[in-house]
Every structure is written in C-alpha cells, then in structure tokens.
Amino acid sequence: QQQVKQSPQSLIVQKGGISIINCAYENTAFDYFPWYQQFPGKGPALLIAIRPDVSEKKEGRFTISFNKSAKQFSLHIMDSQPGDSATYFCAASMVNYGGSQGNLIFGKGTKLSVKP
Amino acid sequence: EAGVAQSPRYKIIEKRQSVAFWCNPISGHATLYWYQQILGQGPKLLIQFQNNGVVDDSQLPKDRFSAERLKGVDSTLKIQPAKLEDSAVYLCASSLGRVDYGYTFGSGTRLTVV
C-alpha cells in the first residue's frame, strides 16, 4: 500500500515533442505528490509538486495532471529539449501526518532521452 | 544559499571493510535524511533525524549500518562490515521540517564494494 508505481522505465522523445510519465499509488492518505529530476552524478532536485485538491498544476513547460479517483498522476513535458534528458522520479508523502509518515516514497524512475 | 554538502564523492572498498560518509545540511534545516539509491531504482530512506534525534530508522539495516547526528547539525553514516549489495549512491537530504518545506538533496557518495 506504500508503493508508488512509475512507468515507463525509459522514454525516447524527439526534440519538440511531449514527454509523458505516469505514476500510480494505492494509499489514499497521500497528500503531496512531487516530481524530481536527477542528472547523472547529482542528487534529485524538485521539479514540480501537486496537492490532491487540484487536478492540474503547470510551471513553464512542466505540467502535473492528477486524477484522485484513479489514484494516478502524471508529468507532461511540453516542447521537450535535449537538456531535459535526465531521470525523473515521482514520489508521494503524507505530509499532514508528520513524523515518519511524512517521508517521501519514490517510484523507480524513468530515464528520459530527448533526441535532437 | 549553500546546498547540502556530502563527502567523499566516490569510495571503493573491499567487502567486509568499513566506510563512513559525511553530510552537512543546509544551515537551519532541522530535519536530515539519509537515502540509499541502488542503480536503476528510486531513493530509499534509511534514516531520518529531527535535530539530533532519530525519527525513523525502520529501514536501516542496524546489524551493519549506523548513523549519528551529533549537535543536530552534520551527520555521519557508517557501514561495517560492507557487503557487495551495499554498492549504491548514498544521498543526504535536509529540510526545514516537512518534506514540502525546502527539501534539498546533496549530490551523494557513490560506494562500490568489490
């Protein structure tokens, strides 16, 4: 019930295309859903995050779509660029519970390659 | 604002040897986390500190791993003795409190056990 399932494992997109990465969760108590971007040799960096009270959040070329009833959320990267090539992780947390229950549960990651 | 500092960046040791990693969080961040990231997987929490107290160490293999955060600032993670399956990147992260408050990862230490 604590798992976050992420797909696909890898993704190749042409420059200018749309990259879509999906995540699913089981625990309805999760109340914070961030996406992290990780470049080789670096730690994950927060990209964008959403709360379950909204269905979509957009920041520049990055959009999170959230479907509470389906217990799914996805990351859309519009106009994908070679510089977006990285590994993307979805995560979930019960921040309002605090303590150890507020920790992040990560998906297994998606390696995105954007071809020029 | 300086980021989360970790050292060393890389470490190669033989199995059954010991190794220690160091982390200095962002100034003022009360909460510090150690994660293990095995190649091709997402980070997995090993231990969480709030100031110098342990909040969660349920996934820390306590027979070989130990961690401390003396004085509530920097922290060390130790493995003794190391096994081949401990080969991974060890990430440190810190936050002001909750994971949605200024949560920042360091660049990690890549450990190879041969």
PDB file of N, CA and C in Angstrom, chain B residues 3-100:
ATOM      1  N   GLY B   3      24.286  24.545  -0.615  1.00  0.00           N
ATOM      2  CA  GLY B   3      23.491  23.335  -0.674  1.00  0.00           C
ATOM      3  C   GLY B   3      23.903  22.344   0.389  1.00  0.00           C
ATOM      4  N   VAL B   4      23.383  21.127   0.258  1.00  0.00           N
ATOM      5  CA  VAL B   4      23.749  20.031   1.155  1.00  0.00           C
ATOM      6  C   VAL B   4      25.107  19.492   0.706  1.00  0.00           C
ATOM      7  N   ALA B   5      26.053  19.497   1.614  1.00  0.00           N
ATOM      8  CA  ALA B   5      27.408  19.049   1.282  1.00  0.00           C
ATOM      9  C   ALA B   5      27.603  17.609   1.715  1.00  0.00           C
ATOM     10  N   GLN B   6      28.195  16.803   0.823  1.00  0.00           N
ATOM     11  CA  GLN B   6      28.496  15.407   1.144  1.00  0.00           C
ATOM     12  C   GLN B   6      29.920  15.076   0.743  1.00  0.00           C
ATOM     13  N   SER B   7      30.533  14.221   1.515  1.00  0.00           N
ATOM     14  CA  SER B   7      31.855  13.719   1.152  1.00  0.00           C
ATOM     15  C   SER B   7      32.040  12.310   1.708  1.00  0.00           C
ATOM     16  N   PRO B   8      32.891  11.496   1.062  1.00  0.00           N
ATOM     17  CA  PRO B   8      33.539  11.779  -0.220  1.00  0.00           C
ATOM     18  C   PRO B   8      32.556  11.658  -1.373  1.00  0.00           C
ATOM     19  N   ARG B   9      32.937  11.985  -2.574  1.00  0.00           N
ATOM     20  CA  ARG B   9      32.069  11.801  -3.738  1.00  0.00           C
ATOM     21  C   ARG B   9      32.065  10.349  -4.193  1.00  0.00           C
ATOM     22  N   TYR B  10      33.200   9.706  -4.086  1.00  0.00           N
ATOM     23  CA  TYR B  10      33.327   8.310  -4.515  1.00  0.00           C
ATOM     24  C   TYR B  10      34.137   7.540  -3.474  1.00  0.00           C
ATOM     25  N   LYS B  11      33.809   6.245  -3.363  1.00  0.00           N
ATOM     26  CA  LYS B  11      34.544   5.383  -2.454  1.00  0.00           C
ATOM     27  C   LYS B  11      34.487   3.959  -2.984  1.00  0.00           C
ATOM     28  N   ILE B  12      35.647   3.331  -3.062  1.00  0.00           N
ATOM     29  CA  ILE B  12      35.725   1.921  -3.441  1.00  0.00           C
ATOM     30  C   ILE B  12      36.355   1.173  -2.278  1.00  0.00           C
ATOM     31  N   ILE B  13      35.683   0.144  -1.794  1.00  0.00           N
ATOM     32  CA  ILE B  13      36.220  -0.652  -0.687  1.00  0.00           C
ATOM     33  C   ILE B  13      36.003  -2.124  -0.983  1.00  0.00           C
ATOM     34  N   GLU B  14      36.717  -2.958  -0.265  1.00  0.00           N
ATOM     35  CA  GLU B  14      36.519  -4.391  -0.378  1.00  0.00           C
ATOM     36  C   GLU B  14      35.437  -4.821   0.610  1.00  0.00           C
ATOM     37  N   LYS B  15      34.763  -5.918   0.261  1.00  0.00           N
ATOM     38  CA  LYS B  15      33.732  -6.421   1.173  1.00  0.00           C
ATOM     39  C   LYS B  15      34.356  -6.735   2.523  1.00  0.00           C
ATOM     40  N   ARG B  16      33.545  -6.528   3.532  1.00  0.00           N
ATOM     41  CA  ARG B  16      33.905  -6.718   4.943  1.00  0.00           C
ATOM     42  C   ARG B  16      34.685  -5.540   5.523  1.00  0.00           C
ATOM     43  N   GLN B  17      35.070  -4.571   4.667  1.00  0.00           N
ATOM     44  CA  GLN B  17      35.695  -3.364   5.209  1.00  0.00           C
ATOM     45  C   GLN B  17      34.612  -2.411   5.717  1.00  0.00           C
ATOM     46  N   SER B  18      35.055  -1.363   6.398  1.00  0.00           N
ATOM     47  CA  SER B  18      34.120  -0.350   6.888  1.00  0.00           C
ATOM     48  C   SER B  18      34.292   0.937   6.097  1.00  0.00           C
ATOM     49  N   VAL B  19      33.229   1.744   6.117  1.00  0.00           N
ATOM     50  CA  VAL B  19      33.262   3.003   5.371  1.00  0.00           C
ATOM     51  C   VAL B  19      32.346   4.004   6.088  1.00  0.00           C
ATOM     52  N   ALA B  20      32.659   5.278   5.962  1.00  0.00           N
ATOM     53  CA  ALA B  20      31.836   6.319   6.584  1.00  0.00           C
ATOM     54  C   ALA B  20      31.604   7.440   5.592  1.00  0.00           C
ATOM     55  N   PHE B  21      30.405   7.971   5.643  1.00  0.00           N
ATOM     56  CA  PHE B  21      30.018   9.090   4.788  1.00  0.00           C
ATOM     57  C   PHE B  21      29.637  10.274   5.675  1.00  0.00           C
ATOM     58  N   TRP B  22      29.901  11.470   5.153  1.00  0.00           N
ATOM     59  CA  TRP B  22      29.630  12.671   5.938  1.00  0.00           C
ATOM     60  C   TRP B  22      28.644  13.571   5.207  1.00  0.00           C
ATOM     61  N   CYS B  23      27.780  14.246   5.953  1.00  0.00           N
ATOM     62  CA  CYS B  23      26.805  15.151   5.377  1.00  0.00           C
ATOM     63  C   CYS B  23      26.695  16.406   6.227  1.00  0.00           C
ATOM     64  N   ASN B  24      26.718  17.555   5.566  1.00  0.00           N
ATOM     65  CA  ASN B  24      26.463  18.835   6.243  1.00  0.00           C
ATOM     66  C   ASN B  24      25.223  19.451   5.606  1.00  0.00           C
ATOM     67  N   PRO B  25      24.130  19.552   6.320  1.00  0.00           N
ATOM     68  CA  PRO B  25      22.873  20.035   5.725  1.00  0.00           C
ATOM     69  C   PRO B  25      22.894  21.542   5.518  1.00  0.00           C
ATOM     70  N   ILE B  26      21.857  22.031   4.880  1.00  0.00           N
ATOM     71  CA  ILE B  26      21.690  23.468   4.716  1.00  0.00           C
ATOM     72  C   ILE B  26      21.488  24.089   6.101  1.00  0.00           C
ATOM     73  N   SER B  27      22.124  25.221   6.305  1.00  0.00           N
ATOM     74  CA  SER B  27      22.058  25.881   7.608  1.00  0.00           C
ATOM     75  C   SER B  27      20.613  26.158   8.011  1.00  0.00           C
ATOM     76  N   GLY B  28      20.281  25.751   9.228  1.00  0.00           N
ATOM     77  CA  GLY B  28      18.933  25.988   9.727  1.00  0.00           C
ATOM     78  C   GLY B  28      17.959  24.859   9.473  1.00  0.00           C
ATOM     79  N   HIS B  29      18.350  23.882   8.673  1.00  0.00           N
ATOM     80  CA  HIS B  29      17.466  22.754   8.395  1.00  0.00           C
ATOM     81  C   HIS B  29      17.517  21.767   9.559  1.00  0.00           C
ATOM     82  N   ALA B  30      16.389  21.615  10.220  1.00  0.00           N
ATOM     83  CA  ALA B  30      16.336  20.758  11.397  1.00  0.00           C
ATOM     84  C   ALA B  30      16.265  19.274  11.053  1.00  0.00           C
ATOM     85  N   THR B  31      15.725  18.971   9.892  1.00  0.00           N
ATOM     86  CA  THR B  31      15.498  17.571   9.524  1.00  0.00           C
ATOM     87  C   THR B  31      16.538  17.107   8.516  1.00  0.00           C
ATOM     88  N   LEU B  32      17.121  15.952   8.774  1.00  0.00           N
ATOM     89  CA  LEU B  32      18.161  15.396   7.904  1.00  0.00           C
ATOM     90  C   LEU B  32      17.816  13.951   7.596  1.00  0.00           C
ATOM     91  N   TYR B  33      18.009  13.578   6.340  1.00  0.00           N
ATOM     92  CA  TYR B  33      17.669  12.239   5.868  1.00  0.00           C
ATOM     93  C   TYR B  33      18.888  11.609   5.196  1.00  0.00           C
ATOM     94  N   TRP B  34      19.010  10.311   5.342  1.00  0.00           N
ATOM     95  CA  TRP B  34      19.953   9.518   4.554  1.00  0.00           C
ATOM     96  C   TRP B  34      19.144   8.542   3.686  1.00  0.00           C
ATOM     97  N   TYR B  35      19.474   8.533   2.390  1.00  0.00           N
ATOM     98  CA  TYR B  35      18.831   7.634   1.449  1.00  0.00           C
ATOM     99  C   TYR B  35      19.882   6.726   0.801  1.00  0.00           C
ATOM    100  N   GLN B  36      19.436   5.550   0.385  1.00  0.00           N
ATOM    101  CA  GLN B  36      20.240   4.644  -0.425  1.00  0.00           C
ATOM    102  C   GLN B  36      19.592   4.565  -1.801  1.00  0.00           C
ATOM    103  N   GLN B  37      20.375   4.827  -2.846  1.00  0.00           N
ATOM    104  CA  GLN B  37      19.845   4.728  -4.206  1.00  0.00           C
ATOM    105  C   GLN B  37      20.664   3.699  -4.976  1.00  0.00           C
ATOM    106  N   ILE B  38      20.090   2.526  -5.151  1.00  0.00           N
ATOM    107  CA  ILE B  38      20.719   1.478  -5.932  1.00  0.00           C
ATOM    108  C   ILE B  38      20.508   1.793  -7.404  1.00  0.00           C
ATOM    109  N   LEU B  39      21.488   1.449  -8.232  1.00  0.00           N
ATOM    110  CA  LEU B  39      21.445   1.768  -9.658  1.00  0.00           C
ATOM    111  C   LEU B  39      20.125   1.318 -10.286  1.00  0.00           C
ATOM    112  N   GLY B  40      19.454   2.247 -10.956  1.00  0.00           N
ATOM    113  CA  GLY B  40      18.214   1.926 -11.641  1.00  0.00           C
ATOM    114  C   GLY B  40      16.984   1.955 -10.753  1.00  0.00           C
ATOM    115  N   GLN B  41      17.128   2.425  -9.518  1.00  0.00           N
ATOM    116  CA  GLN B  41      15.984   2.483  -8.611  1.00  0.00           C
ATOM    117  C   GLN B  41      15.832   3.873  -8.002  1.00  0.00           C
ATOM    118  N   GLY B  42      14.687   4.106  -7.386  1.00  0.00           N
ATOM    119  CA  GLY B  42      14.471   5.361  -6.692  1.00  0.00           C
ATOM    120  C   GLY B  42      15.140   5.343  -5.329  1.00  0.00           C
ATOM    121  N   PRO B  43      15.354   6.517  -4.759  1.00  0.00           N
ATOM    122  CA  PRO B  43      15.959   6.579  -3.428  1.00  0.00           C
ATOM    123  C   PRO B  43      15.089   5.887  -2.377  1.00  0.00           C
ATOM    124  N   LYS B  44      15.735   5.193  -1.458  1.00  0.00           N
ATOM    125  CA  LYS B  44      15.041   4.537  -0.360  1.00  0.00           C
ATOM    126  C   LYS B  44      15.551   5.110   0.951  1.00  0.00           C
ATOM    127  N   LEU B  45      14.624   5.566   1.789  1.00  0.00           N
ATOM    128  CA  LEU B  45      15.012   6.178   3.051  1.00  0.00           C
ATOM    129  C   LEU B  45      15.659   5.168   3.984  1.00  0.00           C
ATOM    130  N   LEU B  46      16.814   5.550   4.540  1.00  0.00           N
ATOM    131  CA  LEU B  46      17.472   4.726   5.547  1.00  0.00           C
ATOM    132  C   LEU B  46      17.165   5.238   6.947  1.00  0.00           C
ATOM    133  N   ILE B  47      17.312   6.547   7.147  1.00  0.00           N
ATOM    134  CA  ILE B  47      17.123   7.117   8.482  1.00  0.00           C
ATOM    135  C   ILE B  47      16.772   8.588   8.363  1.00  0.00           C
ATOM    136  N   GLN B  48      15.928   9.041   9.288  1.00  0.00           N
ATOM    137  CA  GLN B  48      15.528  10.438   9.367  1.00  0.00           C
ATOM    138  C   GLN B  48      15.836  10.969  10.757  1.00  0.00           C
ATOM    139  N   PHE B  49      16.481  12.120  10.814  1.00  0.00           N
ATOM    140  CA  PHE B  49      16.764  12.807  12.071  1.00  0.00           C
ATOM    141  C   PHE B  49      15.953  14.093  12.151  1.00  0.00           C
ATOM    142  N   GLN B  50      15.469  14.402  13.342  1.00  0.00           N
ATOM    143  CA  GLN B  50      14.903  15.702  13.635  1.00  0.00           C
ATOM    144  C   GLN B  50      15.814  16.295  14.712  1.00  0.00           C
ATOM    145  N   ASN B  51      16.549  17.352  14.328  1.00  0.00           N
ATOM    146  CA  ASN B  51      17.641  17.854  15.169  1.00  0.00           C
ATOM    147  C   ASN B  51      18.606  16.696  15.427  1.00  0.00           C
ATOM    148  N   ASN B  52      18.881  16.303  16.651  1.00  0.00           N
ATOM    149  CA  ASN B  52      19.814  15.192  16.848  1.00  0.00           C
ATOM    150  C   ASN B  52      19.104  13.912  17.274  1.00  0.00           C
ATOM    151  N   GLY B  53      17.783  13.878  17.142  1.00  0.00           N
ATOM    152  CA  GLY B  53      17.018  12.687  17.489  1.00  0.00           C
ATOM    153  C   GLY B  53      16.556  11.920  16.260  1.00  0.00           C
ATOM    154  N   VAL B  54      16.483  10.599  16.384  1.00  0.00           N
ATOM    155  CA  VAL B  54      16.038   9.744  15.289  1.00  0.00           C
ATOM    156  C   VAL B  54      14.510   9.700  15.238  1.00  0.00           C
ATOM    157  N   VAL B  55      13.945  10.018  14.058  1.00  0.00           N
ATOM    158  CA  VAL B  55      12.500   9.950  13.853  1.00  0.00           C
ATOM    159  C   VAL B  55      12.103   8.610  13.261  1.00  0.00           C
ATOM    160  N   ASP B  56      12.895   8.147  12.287  1.00  0.00           N
ATOM    161  CA  ASP B  56      12.558   6.905  11.594  1.00  0.00           C
ATOM    162  C   ASP B  56      13.837   6.217  11.160  1.00  0.00           C
ATOM    163  N   ASP B  57      14.068   5.036  11.649  1.00  0.00           N
ATOM    164  CA  ASP B  57      15.200   4.214  11.184  1.00  0.00           C
ATOM    165  C   ASP B  57      14.731   2.807  10.873  1.00  0.00           C
ATOM    166  N   SER B  58      13.454   2.678  10.526  1.00  0.00           N
ATOM    167  CA  SER B  58      12.864   1.367  10.321  1.00  0.00           C
ATOM    168  C   SER B  58      13.476   0.602   9.149  1.00  0.00           C
ATOM    169  N   GLN B  59      14.065   1.287   8.181  1.00  0.00           N
ATOM    170  CA  GLN B  59      14.647   0.608   7.027  1.00  0.00           C
ATOM    171  C   GLN B  59      16.179   0.601   7.076  1.00  0.00           C
ATOM    172  N   LEU B  60      16.737   0.938   8.184  1.00  0.00           N
ATOM    173  CA  LEU B  60      18.192   0.910   8.347  1.00  0.00           C
ATOM    174  C   LEU B  60      18.631  -0.485   8.785  1.00  0.00           C
ATOM    175  N   PRO B  61      19.496  -1.148   8.025  1.00  0.00           N
ATOM    176  CA  PRO B  61      19.992  -2.472   8.450  1.00  0.00           C
ATOM    177  C   PRO B  61      20.933  -2.301   9.640  1.00  0.00           C
ATOM    178  N   LYS B  62      20.378  -2.381  10.808  1.00  0.00           N
ATOM    179  CA  LYS B  62      21.108  -1.970  12.008  1.00  0.00           C
ATOM    180  C   LYS B  62      22.245  -2.920  12.393  1.00  0.00           C
ATOM    181  N   ASP B  63      22.271  -4.108  11.786  1.00  0.00           N
ATOM    182  CA  ASP B  63      23.379  -5.014  12.090  1.00  0.00           C
ATOM    183  C   ASP B  63      24.684  -4.532  11.459  1.00  0.00           C
ATOM    184  N   ARG B  64      24.579  -3.655  10.445  1.00  0.00           N
ATOM    185  CA  ARG B  64      25.794  -3.211   9.778  1.00  0.00           C
ATOM    186  C   ARG B  64      25.845  -1.696   9.548  1.00  0.00           C
ATOM    187  N   PHE B  65      24.703  -1.053   9.567  1.00  0.00           N
ATOM    188  CA  PHE B  65      24.644   0.391   9.326  1.00  0.00           C
ATOM    189  C   PHE B  65      24.408   1.129  10.648  1.00  0.00           C
ATOM    190  N   SER B  66      25.061   2.271  10.771  1.00  0.00           N
ATOM    191  CA  SER B  66      24.787   3.151  11.913  1.00  0.00           C
ATOM    192  C   SER B  66      24.883   4.592  11.442  1.00  0.00           C
ATOM    193  N   ALA B  67      24.183   5.464  12.128  1.00  0.00           N
ATOM    194  CA  ALA B  67      24.217   6.883  11.769  1.00  0.00           C
ATOM    195  C   ALA B  67      24.084   7.711  13.026  1.00  0.00           C
ATOM    196  N   GLU B  68      24.700   8.862  12.980  1.00  0.00           N
ATOM    197  CA  GLU B  68      24.570   9.776  14.112  1.00  0.00           C
ATOM    198  C   GLU B  68      24.536  11.212  13.617  1.00  0.00           C
ATOM    199  N   ARG B  69      23.930  12.048  14.414  1.00  0.00           N
ATOM    200  CA  ARG B  69      23.860  13.471  14.102  1.00  0.00           C
ATOM    201  C   ARG B  69      24.097  14.221  15.409  1.00  0.00           C
ATOM    202  N   LEU B  70      25.337  14.277  15.764  1.00  0.00           N
ATOM    203  CA  LEU B  70      25.709  14.957  16.998  1.00  0.00           C
ATOM    204  C   LEU B  70      25.489  16.450  16.835  1.00  0.00           C
ATOM    205  N   LYS B  71      25.016  17.094  17.887  1.00  0.00           N
ATOM    206  CA  LYS B  71      24.804  18.544  17.921  1.00  0.00           C
ATOM    207  C   LYS B  71      23.747  19.015  16.942  1.00  0.00           C
ATOM    208  N   GLY B  72      23.037  18.068  16.319  1.00  0.00           N
ATOM    209  CA  GLY B  72      21.926  18.444  15.460  1.00  0.00           C
ATOM    210  C   GLY B  72      22.302  19.154  14.186  1.00  0.00           C
ATOM    211  N   VAL B  73      23.560  19.021  13.753  1.00  0.00           N
ATOM    212  CA  VAL B  73      23.961  19.695  12.506  1.00  0.00           C
ATOM    213  C   VAL B  73      24.403  18.636  11.503  1.00  0.00           C
ATOM    214  N   ASP B  74      25.728  18.419  11.389  1.00  0.00           N
ATOM    215  CA  ASP B  74      26.180  17.445  10.398  1.00  0.00           C
ATOM    216  C   ASP B  74      25.968  16.024  10.903  1.00  0.00           C
ATOM    217  N   SER B  75      26.111  15.099   9.960  1.00  0.00           N
ATOM    218  CA  SER B  75      25.788  13.697  10.253  1.00  0.00           C
ATOM    219  C   SER B  75      26.777  12.770   9.563  1.00  0.00           C
ATOM    220  N   THR B  76      26.975  11.600  10.146  1.00  0.00           N
ATOM    221  CA  THR B  76      27.772  10.562   9.505  1.00  0.00           C
ATOM    222  C   THR B  76      26.965   9.278   9.423  1.00  0.00           C
ATOM    223  N   LEU B  77      27.155   8.569   8.328  1.00  0.00           N
ATOM    224  CA  LEU B  77      26.550   7.255   8.106  1.00  0.00           C
ATOM    225  C   LEU B  77      27.696   6.263   7.950  1.00  0.00           C
ATOM    226  N   LYS B  78      27.647   5.188   8.702  1.00  0.00           N
ATOM    227  CA  LYS B  78      28.725   4.200   8.667  1.00  0.00           C
ATOM    228  C   LYS B  78      28.183   2.837   8.274  1.00  0.00           C
ATOM    229  N   ILE B  79      28.998   2.098   7.529  1.00  0.00           N
ATOM    230  CA  ILE B  79      28.689   0.716   7.182  1.00  0.00           C
ATOM    231  C   ILE B  79      29.861  -0.142   7.647  1.00  0.00           C
ATOM    232  N   GLN B  80      29.547  -1.165   8.467  1.00  0.00           N
ATOM    233  CA  GLN B  80      30.594  -2.050   8.970  1.00  0.00           C
ATOM    234  C   GLN B  80      29.999  -3.399   9.387  1.00  0.00           C
ATOM    235  N   PRO B  81      30.335  -4.493   8.728  1.00  0.00           N
ATOM    236  CA  PRO B  81      31.172  -4.594   7.535  1.00  0.00           C
ATOM    237  C   PRO B  81      30.347  -4.436   6.264  1.00  0.00           C
ATOM    238  N   ALA B  82      30.959  -3.964   5.202  1.00  0.00           N
ATOM    239  CA  ALA B  82      30.243  -3.756   3.949  1.00  0.00           C
ATOM    240  C   ALA B  82      30.045  -5.077   3.198  1.00  0.00           C
ATOM    241  N   LYS B  83      28.923  -5.160   2.481  1.00  0.00           N
ATOM    242  CA  LYS B  83      28.625  -6.287   1.613  1.00  0.00           C
ATOM    243  C   LYS B  83      28.551  -5.787   0.172  1.00  0.00           C
ATOM    244  N   LEU B  84      28.640  -6.723  -0.747  1.00  0.00           N
ATOM    245  CA  LEU B  84      28.582  -6.360  -2.164  1.00  0.00           C
ATOM    246  C   LEU B  84      27.298  -5.599  -2.492  1.00  0.00           C
ATOM    247  N   GLU B  85      26.176  -6.017  -1.858  1.00  0.00           N
ATOM    248  CA  GLU B  85      24.882  -5.393  -2.162  1.00  0.00           C
ATOM    249  C   GLU B  85      24.741  -3.987  -1.594  1.00  0.00           C
ATOM    250  N   ASP B  86      25.743  -3.525  -0.865  1.00  0.00           N
ATOM    251  CA  ASP B  86      25.706  -2.151  -0.368  1.00  0.00           C
ATOM    252  C   ASP B  86      26.183  -1.149  -1.421  1.00  0.00           C
ATOM    253  N   SER B  87      26.646  -1.652  -2.550  1.00  0.00           N
ATOM    254  CA  SER B  87      27.065  -0.762  -3.633  1.00  0.00           C
ATOM    255  C   SER B  87      25.872   0.064  -4.079  1.00  0.00           C
ATOM    256  N   ALA B  88      25.997   1.373  -3.981  1.00  0.00           N
ATOM    257  CA  ALA B  88      24.873   2.278  -4.239  1.00  0.00           C
ATOM    258  C   ALA B  88      25.377   3.706  -4.111  1.00  0.00           C
ATOM    259  N   VAL B  89      24.487   4.633  -4.408  1.00  0.00           N
ATOM    260  CA  VAL B  89      24.742   6.044  -4.092  1.00  0.00           C
ATOM    261  C   VAL B  89      24.028   6.351  -2.787  1.00  0.00           C
ATOM    262  N   TYR B  90      24.737   6.961  -1.871  1.00  0.00           N
ATOM    263  CA  TYR B  90      24.145   7.337  -0.580  1.00  0.00           C
ATOM    264  C   TYR B  90      23.916   8.844  -0.595  1.00  0.00           C
ATOM    265  N   LEU B  91      22.641   9.176  -0.537  1.00  0.00           N
ATOM    266  CA  LEU B  91      22.220  10.572  -0.642  1.00  0.00           C
ATOM    267  C   LEU B  91      21.829  11.105   0.725  1.00  0.00           C
ATOM    268  N   CYS B  92      22.210  12.327   0.971  1.00  0.00           N
ATOM    269  CA  CYS B  92      21.771  13.031   2.168  1.00  0.00           C
ATOM    270  C   CYS B  92      20.815  14.143   1.722  1.00  0.00           C
ATOM    271  N   ALA B  93      19.789  14.376   2.478  1.00  0.00           N
ATOM    272  CA  ALA B  93      18.852  15.460   2.187  1.00  0.00           C
ATOM    273  C   ALA B  93      18.520  16.175   3.487  1.00  0.00           C
ATOM    274  N   SER B  94      18.097  17.429   3.357  1.00  0.00           N
ATOM    275  CA  SER B  94      17.680  18.156   4.555  1.00  0.00           C
ATOM    276  C   SER B  94      16.469  19.013   4.235  1.00  0.00           C
ATOM    277  N   SER B  95      15.711  19.344   5.266  1.00  0.00           N
ATOM    278  CA  SER B  95      14.534  20.195   5.077  1.00  0.00           C
ATOM    279  C   SER B  95      14.305  21.010   6.346  1.00  0.00           C
ATOM    280  N   LEU B  96      13.455  22.029   6.192  1.00  0.00           N
ATOM    281  CA  LEU B  96      13.117  22.870   7.341  1.00  0.00           C
ATOM    282  C   LEU B  96      12.263  22.108   8.346  1.00  0.00           C
ATOM    283  N   GLY B  97      11.569  21.079   7.847  1.00  0.00           N
ATOM    284  CA  GLY B  97      10.717  20.301   8.752  1.00  0.00           C
ATOM    285  C   GLY B  97      10.013  19.235   7.953  1.00  0.00           C
ATOM    286  N   ARG B  98       8.981  19.636   7.219  1.00  0.00           N
ATOM    287  CA  ARG B  98       8.265  18.698   6.393  1.00  0.00           C
ATOM    288  C   ARG B  98       8.925  18.571   5.023  1.00  0.00           C
ATOM    289  N   VAL B  99       8.617  17.511   4.318  1.00  0.00           N
ATOM    290  CA  VAL B  99       9.260  17.282   3.015  1.00  0.00           C
ATOM    291  C   VAL B  99       8.828  18.312   1.984  1.00  0.00           C
ATOM    292  N   ASP B 100       7.746  19.046   2.244  1.00  0.00           N
ATOM    293  CA  ASP B 100       7.320  20.078   1.297  1.00  0.00           C
ATOM    294  C   ASP B 100       7.852  21.456   1.677  1.00  0.00           C
TER     295      ASP B 100
END
